[in-house]
C-alpha positions as protocol buffer text, in pm:
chain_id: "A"
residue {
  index: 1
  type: UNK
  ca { x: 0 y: 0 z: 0 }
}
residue {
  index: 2
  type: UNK
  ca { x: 115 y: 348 z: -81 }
}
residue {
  index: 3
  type: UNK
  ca { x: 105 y: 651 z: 150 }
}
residue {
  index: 4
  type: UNK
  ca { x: 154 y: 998 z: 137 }
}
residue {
  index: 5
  type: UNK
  ca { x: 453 y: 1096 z: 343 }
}
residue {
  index: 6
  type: UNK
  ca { x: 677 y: 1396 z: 451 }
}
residue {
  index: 7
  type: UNK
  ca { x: 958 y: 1470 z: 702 }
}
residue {
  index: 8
  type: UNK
  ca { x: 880 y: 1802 z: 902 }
}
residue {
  index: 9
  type: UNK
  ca { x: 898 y: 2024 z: 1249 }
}
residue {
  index: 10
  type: UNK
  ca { x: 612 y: 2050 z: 1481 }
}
residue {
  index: 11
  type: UNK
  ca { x: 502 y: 2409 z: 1514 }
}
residue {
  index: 12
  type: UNK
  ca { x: 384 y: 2460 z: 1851 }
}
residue {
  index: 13
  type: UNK
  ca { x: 60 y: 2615 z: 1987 }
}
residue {
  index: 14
  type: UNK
  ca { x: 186 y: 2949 z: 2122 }
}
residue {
  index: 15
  type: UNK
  ca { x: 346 y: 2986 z: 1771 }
}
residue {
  index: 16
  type: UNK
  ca { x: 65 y: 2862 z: 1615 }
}
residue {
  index: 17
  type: UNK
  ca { x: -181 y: 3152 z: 1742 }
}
residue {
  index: 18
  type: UNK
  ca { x: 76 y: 3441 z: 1676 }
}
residue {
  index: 19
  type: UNK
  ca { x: 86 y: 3303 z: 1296 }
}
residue {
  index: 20
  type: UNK
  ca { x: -322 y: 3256 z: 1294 }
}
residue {
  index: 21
  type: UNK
  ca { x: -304 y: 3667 z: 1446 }
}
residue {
  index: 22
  type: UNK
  ca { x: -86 y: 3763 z: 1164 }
}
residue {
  index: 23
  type: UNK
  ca { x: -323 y: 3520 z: 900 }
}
residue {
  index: 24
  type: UNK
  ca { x: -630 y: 3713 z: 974 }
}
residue {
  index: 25
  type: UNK
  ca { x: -465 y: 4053 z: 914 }
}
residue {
  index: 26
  type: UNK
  ca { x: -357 y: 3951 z: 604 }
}
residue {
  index: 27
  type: UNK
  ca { x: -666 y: 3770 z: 511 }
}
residue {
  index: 28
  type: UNK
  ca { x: -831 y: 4172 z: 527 }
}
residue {
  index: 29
  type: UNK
  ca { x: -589 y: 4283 z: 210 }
}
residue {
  index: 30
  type: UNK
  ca { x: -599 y: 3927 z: 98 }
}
residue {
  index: 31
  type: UNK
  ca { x: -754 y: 3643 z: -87 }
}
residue {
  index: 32
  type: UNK
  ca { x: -686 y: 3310 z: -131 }
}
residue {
  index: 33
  type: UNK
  ca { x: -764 y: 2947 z: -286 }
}
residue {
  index: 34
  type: UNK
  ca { x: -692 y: 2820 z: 44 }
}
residue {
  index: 35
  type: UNK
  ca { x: -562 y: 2920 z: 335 }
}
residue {
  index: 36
  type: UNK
  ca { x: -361 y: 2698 z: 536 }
}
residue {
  index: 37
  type: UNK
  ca { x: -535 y: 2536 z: 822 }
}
residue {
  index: 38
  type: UNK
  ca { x: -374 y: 2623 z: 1153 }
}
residue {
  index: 39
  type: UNK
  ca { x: -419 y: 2258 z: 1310 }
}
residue {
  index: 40
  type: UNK
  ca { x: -184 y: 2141 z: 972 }
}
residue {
  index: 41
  type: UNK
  ca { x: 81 y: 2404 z: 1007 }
}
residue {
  index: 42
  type: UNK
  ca { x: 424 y: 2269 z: 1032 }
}
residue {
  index: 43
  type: UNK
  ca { x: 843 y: 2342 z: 882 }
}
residue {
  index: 44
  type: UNK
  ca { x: 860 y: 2073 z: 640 }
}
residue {
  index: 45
  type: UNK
  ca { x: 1258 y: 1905 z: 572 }
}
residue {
  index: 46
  type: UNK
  ca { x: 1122 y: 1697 z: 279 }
}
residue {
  index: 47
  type: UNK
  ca { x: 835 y: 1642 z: 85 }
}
residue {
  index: 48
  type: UNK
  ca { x: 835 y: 1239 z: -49 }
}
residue {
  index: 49
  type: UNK
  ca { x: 562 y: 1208 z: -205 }
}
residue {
  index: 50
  type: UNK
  ca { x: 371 y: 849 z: -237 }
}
residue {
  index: 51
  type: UNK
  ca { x: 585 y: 599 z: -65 }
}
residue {
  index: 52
  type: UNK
  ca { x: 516 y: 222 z: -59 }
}
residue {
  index: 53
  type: UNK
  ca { x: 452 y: 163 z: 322 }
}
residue {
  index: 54
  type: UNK
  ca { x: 702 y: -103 z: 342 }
}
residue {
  index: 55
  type: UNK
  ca { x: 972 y: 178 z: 320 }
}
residue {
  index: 56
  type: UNK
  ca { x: 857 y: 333 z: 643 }
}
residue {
  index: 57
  type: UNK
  ca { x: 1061 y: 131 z: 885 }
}
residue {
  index: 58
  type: UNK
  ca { x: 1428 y: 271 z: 703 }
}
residue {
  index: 59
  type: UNK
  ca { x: 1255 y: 599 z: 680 }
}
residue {
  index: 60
  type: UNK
  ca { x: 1204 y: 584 z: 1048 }
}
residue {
  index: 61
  type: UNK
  ca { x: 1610 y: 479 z: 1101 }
}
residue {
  index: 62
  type: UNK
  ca { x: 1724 y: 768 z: 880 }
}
residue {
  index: 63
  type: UNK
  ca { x: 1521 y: 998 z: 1074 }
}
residue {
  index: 64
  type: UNK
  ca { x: 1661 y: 831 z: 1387 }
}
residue {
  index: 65
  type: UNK
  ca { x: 2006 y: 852 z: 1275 }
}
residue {
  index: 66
  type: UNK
  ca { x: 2022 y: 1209 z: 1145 }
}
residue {
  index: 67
  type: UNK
  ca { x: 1822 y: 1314 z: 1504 }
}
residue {
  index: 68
  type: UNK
  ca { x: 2094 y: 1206 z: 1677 }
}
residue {
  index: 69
  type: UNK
  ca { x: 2354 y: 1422 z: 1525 }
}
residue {
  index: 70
  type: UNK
  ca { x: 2155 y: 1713 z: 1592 }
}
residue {
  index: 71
  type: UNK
  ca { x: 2103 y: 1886 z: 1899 }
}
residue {
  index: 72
  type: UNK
  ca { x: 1778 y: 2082 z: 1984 }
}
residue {
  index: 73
  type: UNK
  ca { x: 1827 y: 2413 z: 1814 }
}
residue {
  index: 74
  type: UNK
  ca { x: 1577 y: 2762 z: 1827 }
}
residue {
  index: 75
  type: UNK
  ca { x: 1356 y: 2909 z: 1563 }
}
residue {
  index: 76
  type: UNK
  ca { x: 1177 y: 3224 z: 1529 }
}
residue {
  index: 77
  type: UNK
  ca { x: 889 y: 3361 z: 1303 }
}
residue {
  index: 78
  type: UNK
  ca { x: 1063 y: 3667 z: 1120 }
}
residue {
  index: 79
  type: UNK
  ca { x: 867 y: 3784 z: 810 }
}
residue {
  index: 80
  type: UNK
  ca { x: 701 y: 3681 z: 516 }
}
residue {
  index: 81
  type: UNK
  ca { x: 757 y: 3560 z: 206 }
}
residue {
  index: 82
  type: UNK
  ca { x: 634 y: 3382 z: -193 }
}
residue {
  index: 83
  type: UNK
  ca { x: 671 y: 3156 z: -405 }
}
residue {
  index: 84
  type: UNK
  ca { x: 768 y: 3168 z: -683 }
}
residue {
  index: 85
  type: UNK
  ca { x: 1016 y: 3470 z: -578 }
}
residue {
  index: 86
  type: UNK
  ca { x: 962 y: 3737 z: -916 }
}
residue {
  index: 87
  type: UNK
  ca { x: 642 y: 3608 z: -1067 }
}
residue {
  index: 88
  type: UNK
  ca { x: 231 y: 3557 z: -1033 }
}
residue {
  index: 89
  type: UNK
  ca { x: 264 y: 3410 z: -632 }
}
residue {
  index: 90
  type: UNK
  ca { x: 135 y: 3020 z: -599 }
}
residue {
  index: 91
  type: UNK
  ca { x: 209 y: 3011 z: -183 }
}
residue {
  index: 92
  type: UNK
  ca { x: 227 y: 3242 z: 95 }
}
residue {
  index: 93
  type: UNK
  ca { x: 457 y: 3154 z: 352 }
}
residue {
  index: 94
  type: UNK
  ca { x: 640 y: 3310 z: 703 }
}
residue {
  index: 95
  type: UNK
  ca { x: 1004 y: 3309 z: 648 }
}
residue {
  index: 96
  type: UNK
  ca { x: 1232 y: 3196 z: 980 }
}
residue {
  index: 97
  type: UNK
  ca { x: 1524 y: 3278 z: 1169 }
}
residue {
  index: 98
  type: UNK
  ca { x: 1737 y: 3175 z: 1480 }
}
residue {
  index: 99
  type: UNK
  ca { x: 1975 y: 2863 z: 1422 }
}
residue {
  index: 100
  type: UNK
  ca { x: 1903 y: 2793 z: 1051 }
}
residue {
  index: 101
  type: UNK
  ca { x: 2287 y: 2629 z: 999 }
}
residue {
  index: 102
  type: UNK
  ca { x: 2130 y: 2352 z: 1207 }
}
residue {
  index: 103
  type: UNK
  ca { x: 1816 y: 2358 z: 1049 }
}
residue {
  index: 104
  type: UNK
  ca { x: 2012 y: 2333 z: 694 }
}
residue {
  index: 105
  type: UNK
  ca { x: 2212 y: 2086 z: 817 }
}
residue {
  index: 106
  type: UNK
  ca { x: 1943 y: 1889 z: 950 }
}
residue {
  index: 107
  type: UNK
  ca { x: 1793 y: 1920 z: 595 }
}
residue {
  index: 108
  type: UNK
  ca { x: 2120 y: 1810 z: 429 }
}
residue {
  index: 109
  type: UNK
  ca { x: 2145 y: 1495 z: 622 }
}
residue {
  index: 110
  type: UNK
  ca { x: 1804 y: 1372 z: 581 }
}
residue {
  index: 111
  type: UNK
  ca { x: 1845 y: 1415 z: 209 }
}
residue {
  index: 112
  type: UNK
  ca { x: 2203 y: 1232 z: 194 }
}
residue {
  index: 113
  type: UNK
  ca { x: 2022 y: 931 z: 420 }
}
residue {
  index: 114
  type: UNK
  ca { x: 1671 y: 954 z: 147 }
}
residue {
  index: 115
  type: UNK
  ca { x: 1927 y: 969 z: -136 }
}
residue {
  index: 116
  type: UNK
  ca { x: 2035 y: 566 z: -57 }
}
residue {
  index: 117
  type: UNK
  ca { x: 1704 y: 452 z: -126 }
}
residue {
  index: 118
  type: UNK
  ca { x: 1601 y: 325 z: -476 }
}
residue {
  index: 119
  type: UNK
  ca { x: 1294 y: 512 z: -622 }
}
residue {
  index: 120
  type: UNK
  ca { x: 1241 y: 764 z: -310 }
}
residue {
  index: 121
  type: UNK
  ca { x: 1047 y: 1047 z: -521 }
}
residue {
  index: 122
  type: UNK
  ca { x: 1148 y: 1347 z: -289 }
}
residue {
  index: 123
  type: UNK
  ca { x: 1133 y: 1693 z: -352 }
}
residue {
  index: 124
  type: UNK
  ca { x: 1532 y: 1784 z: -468 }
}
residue {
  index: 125
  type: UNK
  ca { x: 1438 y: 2152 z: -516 }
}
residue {
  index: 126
  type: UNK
  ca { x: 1670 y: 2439 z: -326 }
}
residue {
  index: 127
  type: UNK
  ca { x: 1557 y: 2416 z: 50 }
}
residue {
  index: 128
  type: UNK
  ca { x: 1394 y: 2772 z: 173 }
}
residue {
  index: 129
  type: UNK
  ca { x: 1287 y: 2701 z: 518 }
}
residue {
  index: 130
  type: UNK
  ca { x: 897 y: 2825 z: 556 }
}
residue {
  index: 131
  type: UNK
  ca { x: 571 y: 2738 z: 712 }
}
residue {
  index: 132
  type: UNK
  ca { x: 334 y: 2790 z: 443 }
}
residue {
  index: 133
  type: UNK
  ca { x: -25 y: 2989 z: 557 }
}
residue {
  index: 134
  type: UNK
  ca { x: -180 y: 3032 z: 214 }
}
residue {
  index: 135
  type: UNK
  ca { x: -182 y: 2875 z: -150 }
}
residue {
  index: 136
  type: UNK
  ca { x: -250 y: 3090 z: -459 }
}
residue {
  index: 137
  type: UNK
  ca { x: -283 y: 3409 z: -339 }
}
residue {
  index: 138
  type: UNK
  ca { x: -467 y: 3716 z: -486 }
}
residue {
  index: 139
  type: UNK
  ca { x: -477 y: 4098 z: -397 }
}
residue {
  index: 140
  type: UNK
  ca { x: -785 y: 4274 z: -468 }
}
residue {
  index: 141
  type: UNK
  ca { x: -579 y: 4430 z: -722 }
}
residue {
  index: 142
  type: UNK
  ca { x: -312 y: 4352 z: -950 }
}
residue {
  index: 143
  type: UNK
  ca { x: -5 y: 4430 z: -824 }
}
residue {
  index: 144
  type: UNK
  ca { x: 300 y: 4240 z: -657 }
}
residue {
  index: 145
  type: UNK
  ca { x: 241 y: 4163 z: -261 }
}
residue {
  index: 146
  type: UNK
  ca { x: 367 y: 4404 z: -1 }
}
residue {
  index: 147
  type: UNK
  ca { x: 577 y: 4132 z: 198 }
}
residue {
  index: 148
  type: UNK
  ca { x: 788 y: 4348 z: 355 }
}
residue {
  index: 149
  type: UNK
  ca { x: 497 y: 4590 z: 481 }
}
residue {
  index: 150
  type: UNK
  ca { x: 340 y: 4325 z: 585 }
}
residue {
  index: 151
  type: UNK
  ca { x: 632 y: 4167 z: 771 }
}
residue {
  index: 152
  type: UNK
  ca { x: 664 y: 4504 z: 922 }
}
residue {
  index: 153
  type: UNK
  ca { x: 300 y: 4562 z: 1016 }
}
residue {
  index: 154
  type: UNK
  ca { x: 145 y: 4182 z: 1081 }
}
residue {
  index: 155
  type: UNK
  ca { x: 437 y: 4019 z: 1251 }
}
residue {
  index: 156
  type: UNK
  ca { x: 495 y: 4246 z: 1576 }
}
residue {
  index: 157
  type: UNK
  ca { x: 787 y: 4245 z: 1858 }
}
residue {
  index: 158
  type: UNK
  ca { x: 808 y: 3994 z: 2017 }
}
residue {
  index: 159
  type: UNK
  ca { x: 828 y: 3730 z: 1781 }
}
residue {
  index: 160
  type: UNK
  ca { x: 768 y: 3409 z: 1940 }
}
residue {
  index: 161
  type: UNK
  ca { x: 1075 y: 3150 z: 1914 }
}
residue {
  index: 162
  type: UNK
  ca { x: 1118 y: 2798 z: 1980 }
}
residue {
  index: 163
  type: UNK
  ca { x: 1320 y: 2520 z: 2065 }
}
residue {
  index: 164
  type: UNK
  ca { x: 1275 y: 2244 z: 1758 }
}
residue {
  index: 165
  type: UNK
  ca { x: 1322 y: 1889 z: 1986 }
}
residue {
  index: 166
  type: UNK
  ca { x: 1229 y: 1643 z: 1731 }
}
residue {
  index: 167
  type: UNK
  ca { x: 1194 y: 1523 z: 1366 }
}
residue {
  index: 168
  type: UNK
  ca { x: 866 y: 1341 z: 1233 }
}
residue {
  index: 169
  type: UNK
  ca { x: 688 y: 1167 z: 977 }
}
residue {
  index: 170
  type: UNK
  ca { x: 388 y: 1219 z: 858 }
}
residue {
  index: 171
  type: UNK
  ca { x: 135 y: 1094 z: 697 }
}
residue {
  index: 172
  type: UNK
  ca { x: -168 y: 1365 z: 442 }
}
residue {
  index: 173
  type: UNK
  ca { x: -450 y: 1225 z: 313 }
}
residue {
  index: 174
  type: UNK
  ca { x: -596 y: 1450 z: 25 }
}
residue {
  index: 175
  type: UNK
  ca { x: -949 y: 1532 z: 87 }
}
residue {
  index: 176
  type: UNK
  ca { x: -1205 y: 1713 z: -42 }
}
residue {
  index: 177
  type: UNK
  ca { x: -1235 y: 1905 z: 271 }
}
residue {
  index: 178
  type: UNK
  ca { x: -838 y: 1949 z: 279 }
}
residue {
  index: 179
  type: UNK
  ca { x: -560 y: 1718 z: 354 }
}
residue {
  index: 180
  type: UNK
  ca { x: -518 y: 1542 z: 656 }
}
residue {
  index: 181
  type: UNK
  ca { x: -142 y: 1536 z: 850 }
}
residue {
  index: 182
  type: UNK
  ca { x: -80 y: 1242 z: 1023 }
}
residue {
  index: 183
  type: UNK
  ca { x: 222 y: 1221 z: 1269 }
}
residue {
  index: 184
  type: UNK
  ca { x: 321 y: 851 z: 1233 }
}
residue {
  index: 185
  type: UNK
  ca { x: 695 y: 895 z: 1425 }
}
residue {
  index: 186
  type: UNK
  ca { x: 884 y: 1124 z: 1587 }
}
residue {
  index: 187
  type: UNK
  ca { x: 1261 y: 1084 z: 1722 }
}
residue {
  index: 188
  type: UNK
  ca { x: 1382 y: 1343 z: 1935 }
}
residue {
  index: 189
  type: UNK
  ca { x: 1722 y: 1561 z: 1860 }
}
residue {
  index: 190
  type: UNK
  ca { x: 2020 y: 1479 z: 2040 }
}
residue {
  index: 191
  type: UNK
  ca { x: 1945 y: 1119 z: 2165 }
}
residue {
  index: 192
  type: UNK
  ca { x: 2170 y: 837 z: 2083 }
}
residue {
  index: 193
  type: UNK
  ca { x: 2051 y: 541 z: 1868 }
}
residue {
  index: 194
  type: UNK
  ca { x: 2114 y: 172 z: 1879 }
}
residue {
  index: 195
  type: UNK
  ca { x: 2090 y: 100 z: 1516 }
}
């Protein structure tokens, strides 16, 4: 049986109601296809895409194995940002700072470990750390968005941070209603393995 499956970074709740503050101010100058759910918001590492389900146990040892390396590292909402960067916007996203060399890293390792699998169809695009809070965007009129106005105006001092303490895997189900995120494992940074 195939499943849908992606690596990713819980976002937690206090984090989770600055970004839905920041949403609904935006979603006054704003419209969108779809606006991203606040109980599915999350960093994602990598996206893999339809995965037979007999991979998951190795997916759950690279995880394992790369969350060991890493120690827990801070994160903090900083402003916002597009997709595609230059043309007609497809997703809305907040941007990130704090310790992004370890979040890079993190992101590096995962993709050497996903790399030794045969026929792992992951996402091998340039990484751009972001937690996504719309998809297709549209102004009420035509011009480019005002990200850095809003970043200024929507995303006030002090922006919350916080301390990233695990890697999971998860499992969306596309519905009609929306997809569905699954956590099916999480290892926690900095803990040794016996693999």
């Amino acid at each position: 049986m195939v499943k849908r499956l992606f690596i990713a970074l819980h976002v937690p709740t206090d984090v989770i109601s600055y970004i839905e503050a920041a949403q609904q101010q935006v979603k006054q100058e704003l419209k969108a296809e779809r606006w991203q759910p606040l109980h599915n918001l999350h960093l994602t590492l990598h996206f893999l895409g339809d995965v037979d389900e007999q991979k998951i146990p190795e997916l759950k040892k690279d995880i394992q194995i790369v969350s060991s390396i890493i120690r827990p590292f801070s994160l903090s909402i900083d402003h916002f940002g597009s997709f595609p960067k230059g043309g007609k916007p497809r997703v809305l996203w907040l941007g990130l700072q704090g310790d992004i060399e370890s979040l890079q890293q993190m992101h590096l390792l995962l993709g050497k470990r996903l790399d030794r699998h045969e026929s792992l169809p992951y996402d091998k695009r340039p990484y751009e750390p972001h937690v996504t809070i719309a998809r297709k965007p549209k102004l009420h009129e035509e011009r480019s968005l005002p990200l850095a106005d809003w970043s200024q105006r929507f995303l006030p001092h002090p922006k919350p941070s916080w301390k990233v303490e695990g890697i999971t895997l998860f499992q969306s189900e596309l519905r009609p209603e929306g997809a569905i995120h699954t956590p099916l494992f999480t290892s926690l940074l900095g803990e040794t393995t016996n693999l």
